[in-house]
């Protein structure tokens, strides 16, 4: 007799009080889907036993099936794009979505989502407008450039600029600046995609002005300087300054482009942070075009900003890739609101979350740690929790060598067995990831380390604490499952 016949019907489960109750919060369609998936997985578990006589399985009880269906329902109802706690110690974390937006930017985005907007429409004349106009005057004011345009991200900004200004010609760049940013963004590859011929000059550690001068010829389309944002060359080094490169380029009649990467609009030194080059400085040094990201140190939405001389920006805007890479209205609205804060706010370091997090004093982070410590310490039997000093990184290829003093909760397994400690760390990491708002930390020197720098709002602290009982439950249920699976 096939035990699969004993499984209840979908309707039987649908009529169960717990699943009836669930239909108050979820659609009937979703509940039914969860039940079907539960029964399907139970059916295939049982199918593994057919034909075997020695070990006949029994079907799960109605109550257990109901619980499984409720679990499944919870999973189905969770959106894939979920917010998490970034306690990795890397503030601008590309895999965790980089910068969180300022409140005015969030409001602007919601407004743009809800209503039609004058995106490419000139309200004065009633004629067609240009979507760049929403941010161009602000970008010019904040960087000192004559003109500006924006695209989907900085990789797109670099690709578009190279394509528009140097396709079919040579782009001259120092060997020390052939950067890889991650993913497939490598300067030589981007140049090839843009149809430029890479002309590298100098050596990895040292490049001189004369290297550029001798490289320039009939075929030169552009001189490029790339900010070596995710590494530092130290020791016996030499590079050519923006001012010198601009002079060399202009004497030869070719444009000079700087890919700044981060593009901090605030003066970082004045905020007590390590100095970071600003687009304004590159423009003042004579760069003809400067590109940078919207969601790195600028603290806005994902975008690529191109600022520079009017005639070059016009050429860039006319290139077909510009249309392919253009920004949508939501991003434009968020970018405009963020830029306005740089122009209008008395304290952008308070109003722009990325800057607020970066400038957060270590003592303030320690205070958060003190408040969380006692409930964390009492939580798990086999884990010791301490508050330990650590260093945060800015991340996303910003300031590779500069680190910010911070504090972390270090969750350290107590077992004496190395393998047991290792398993315990993995279980804990997984349990944190399974929370309603997943917590992402980092394993460092035998402990799961949660850098508290990004837990900067009181509300976040409360959410974190409110999840601790669930953490205990997930951690312990993983332990049980682990033991079940032991031979
Ligand atoms: C980050 C970075 C890029 C790529 O920018 P995205 O916004 O990630 O597309 C390009 N160049 C440099 C120097 C960078 O730091």
PDB file of N, CA, C and O and ligand atoms in Angstrom, residues 98 153-155 179 181 185 227 229 259 261 293 296, ligand 1:
ATOM      1  N   UNK A  98      24.926  49.594  -1.108  1.00  0.00           N
ATOM      2  CA  UNK A  98      25.615  50.881  -0.889  1.00  0.00           C
ATOM      3  C   UNK A  98      24.827  51.845  -0.013  1.00  0.00           C
ATOM      4  O   UNK A  98      24.327  51.459   1.012  1.00  0.00           O
ATOM      5  N   UNK A 153      25.093  54.422 -13.796  1.00  0.00           N
ATOM      6  CA  UNK A 153      26.110  54.235 -12.751  1.00  0.00           C
ATOM      7  C   UNK A 153      27.447  54.755 -13.282  1.00  0.00           C
ATOM      8  O   UNK A 153      27.543  55.172 -14.440  1.00  0.00           O
ATOM      9  N   UNK A 154      28.460  54.729 -12.420  1.00  0.00           N
ATOM     10  CA  UNK A 154      29.720  55.314 -12.852  1.00  0.00           C
ATOM     11  C   UNK A 154      30.406  54.478 -13.923  1.00  0.00           C
ATOM     12  O   UNK A 154      31.085  55.016 -14.795  1.00  0.00           O
ATOM     13  N   UNK A 155      30.224  53.160 -13.866  1.00  0.00           N
ATOM     14  CA  UNK A 155      30.789  52.326 -14.932  1.00  0.00           C
ATOM     15  C   UNK A 155      30.211  52.781 -16.278  1.00  0.00           C
ATOM     16  O   UNK A 155      30.936  52.903 -17.276  1.00  0.00           O
ATOM     17  N   UNK A 179      42.780  50.050 -13.345  1.00  0.00           N
ATOM     18  CA  UNK A 179      42.050  49.509 -12.200  1.00  0.00           C
ATOM     19  C   UNK A 179      41.057  48.413 -12.565  1.00  0.00           C
ATOM     20  O   UNK A 179      40.531  48.369 -13.670  1.00  0.00           O
ATOM     21  N   UNK A 181      37.550  47.301 -10.660  1.00  0.00           N
ATOM     22  CA  UNK A 181      36.688  47.726  -9.557  1.00  0.00           C
ATOM     23  C   UNK A 181      35.928  46.555  -8.974  1.00  0.00           C
ATOM     24  O   UNK A 181      35.415  46.597  -7.886  1.00  0.00           O
ATOM     25  N   UNK A 185      34.291  45.192 -14.290  1.00  0.00           N
ATOM     26  CA  UNK A 185      34.783  46.534 -14.583  1.00  0.00           C
ATOM     27  C   UNK A 185      36.300  46.596 -14.463  1.00  0.00           C
ATOM     28  O   UNK A 185      36.855  46.714 -13.386  1.00  0.00           O
ATOM     29  N   UNK A 227      41.066  57.220 -10.557  1.00  0.00           N
ATOM     30  CA  UNK A 227      41.338  57.242  -9.126  1.00  0.00           C
ATOM     31  C   UNK A 227      41.574  55.799  -8.696  1.00  0.00           C
ATOM     32  O   UNK A 227      40.732  54.935  -8.919  1.00  0.00           O
ATOM     33  N   UNK A 229      40.998  53.714  -6.465  1.00  0.00           N
ATOM     34  CA  UNK A 229      40.194  53.863  -5.259  1.00  0.00           C
ATOM     35  C   UNK A 229      40.215  52.656  -4.342  1.00  0.00           C
ATOM     36  O   UNK A 229      40.000  52.794  -3.149  1.00  0.00           O
ATOM     37  N   UNK A 259      38.429  59.778 -13.910  1.00  0.00           N
ATOM     38  CA  UNK A 259      37.407  58.915 -13.293  1.00  0.00           C
ATOM     39  C   UNK A 259      37.688  58.905 -11.798  1.00  0.00           C
ATOM     40  O   UNK A 259      38.615  58.267 -11.327  1.00  0.00           O
ATOM     41  N   UNK A 261      35.616  57.929  -9.314  1.00  0.00           N
ATOM     42  CA  UNK A 261      35.038  56.839  -8.518  1.00  0.00           C
ATOM     43  C   UNK A 261      34.053  57.355  -7.488  1.00  0.00           C
ATOM     44  O   UNK A 261      32.868  57.503  -7.760  1.00  0.00           O
ATOM     45  N   UNK A 293      30.467  58.249  -8.918  1.00  0.00           N
ATOM     46  CA  UNK A 293      29.257  57.503  -8.557  1.00  0.00           C
ATOM     47  C   UNK A 293      28.304  58.343  -7.727  1.00  0.00           C
ATOM     48  O   UNK A 293      28.736  59.193  -6.949  1.00  0.00           O
ATOM     49  N   UNK A 296      28.167  56.192  -3.758  1.00  0.00           N
ATOM     50  CA  UNK A 296      29.312  55.931  -2.875  1.00  0.00           C
ATOM     51  C   UNK A 296      29.368  57.044  -1.827  1.00  0.00           C
ATOM     52  O   UNK A 296      28.399  57.261  -1.124  1.00  0.00           O
TER      53      UNK A 296
HETATM   54  C1  LIG B   1      33.323  52.472  -8.150  1.00  0.00           C
HETATM   55  C2  LIG B   1      34.131  52.937  -9.284  1.00  0.00           C
HETATM   56  C3  LIG B   1      33.678  52.779 -10.598  1.00  0.00           C
HETATM   57  C4  LIG B   1      32.369  52.126 -10.903  1.00  0.00           C
HETATM   58  O1  LIG B   1      31.314  52.864 -10.386  1.00  0.00           O
HETATM   59  P1  LIG B   1      29.840  52.219 -10.242  1.00  0.00           P
HETATM   60  O2  LIG B   1      29.023  53.319  -9.679  1.00  0.00           O
HETATM   61  O3  LIG B   1      30.000  51.047  -9.339  1.00  0.00           O
HETATM   62  O4  LIG B   1      29.399  51.815 -11.588  1.00  0.00           O
HETATM   63  C5  LIG B   1      34.471  53.234 -11.609  1.00  0.00           C
HETATM   64  N1  LIG B   1      35.666  53.815 -11.361  1.00  0.00           N
HETATM   65  C6  LIG B   1      36.148  53.980 -10.104  1.00  0.00           C
HETATM   66  C7  LIG B   1      37.478  54.641  -9.897  1.00  0.00           C
HETATM   67  C8  LIG B   1      35.396  53.550  -9.022  1.00  0.00           C
HETATM   68  O5  LIG B   1      35.851  53.709  -7.779  1.00  0.00           O
END
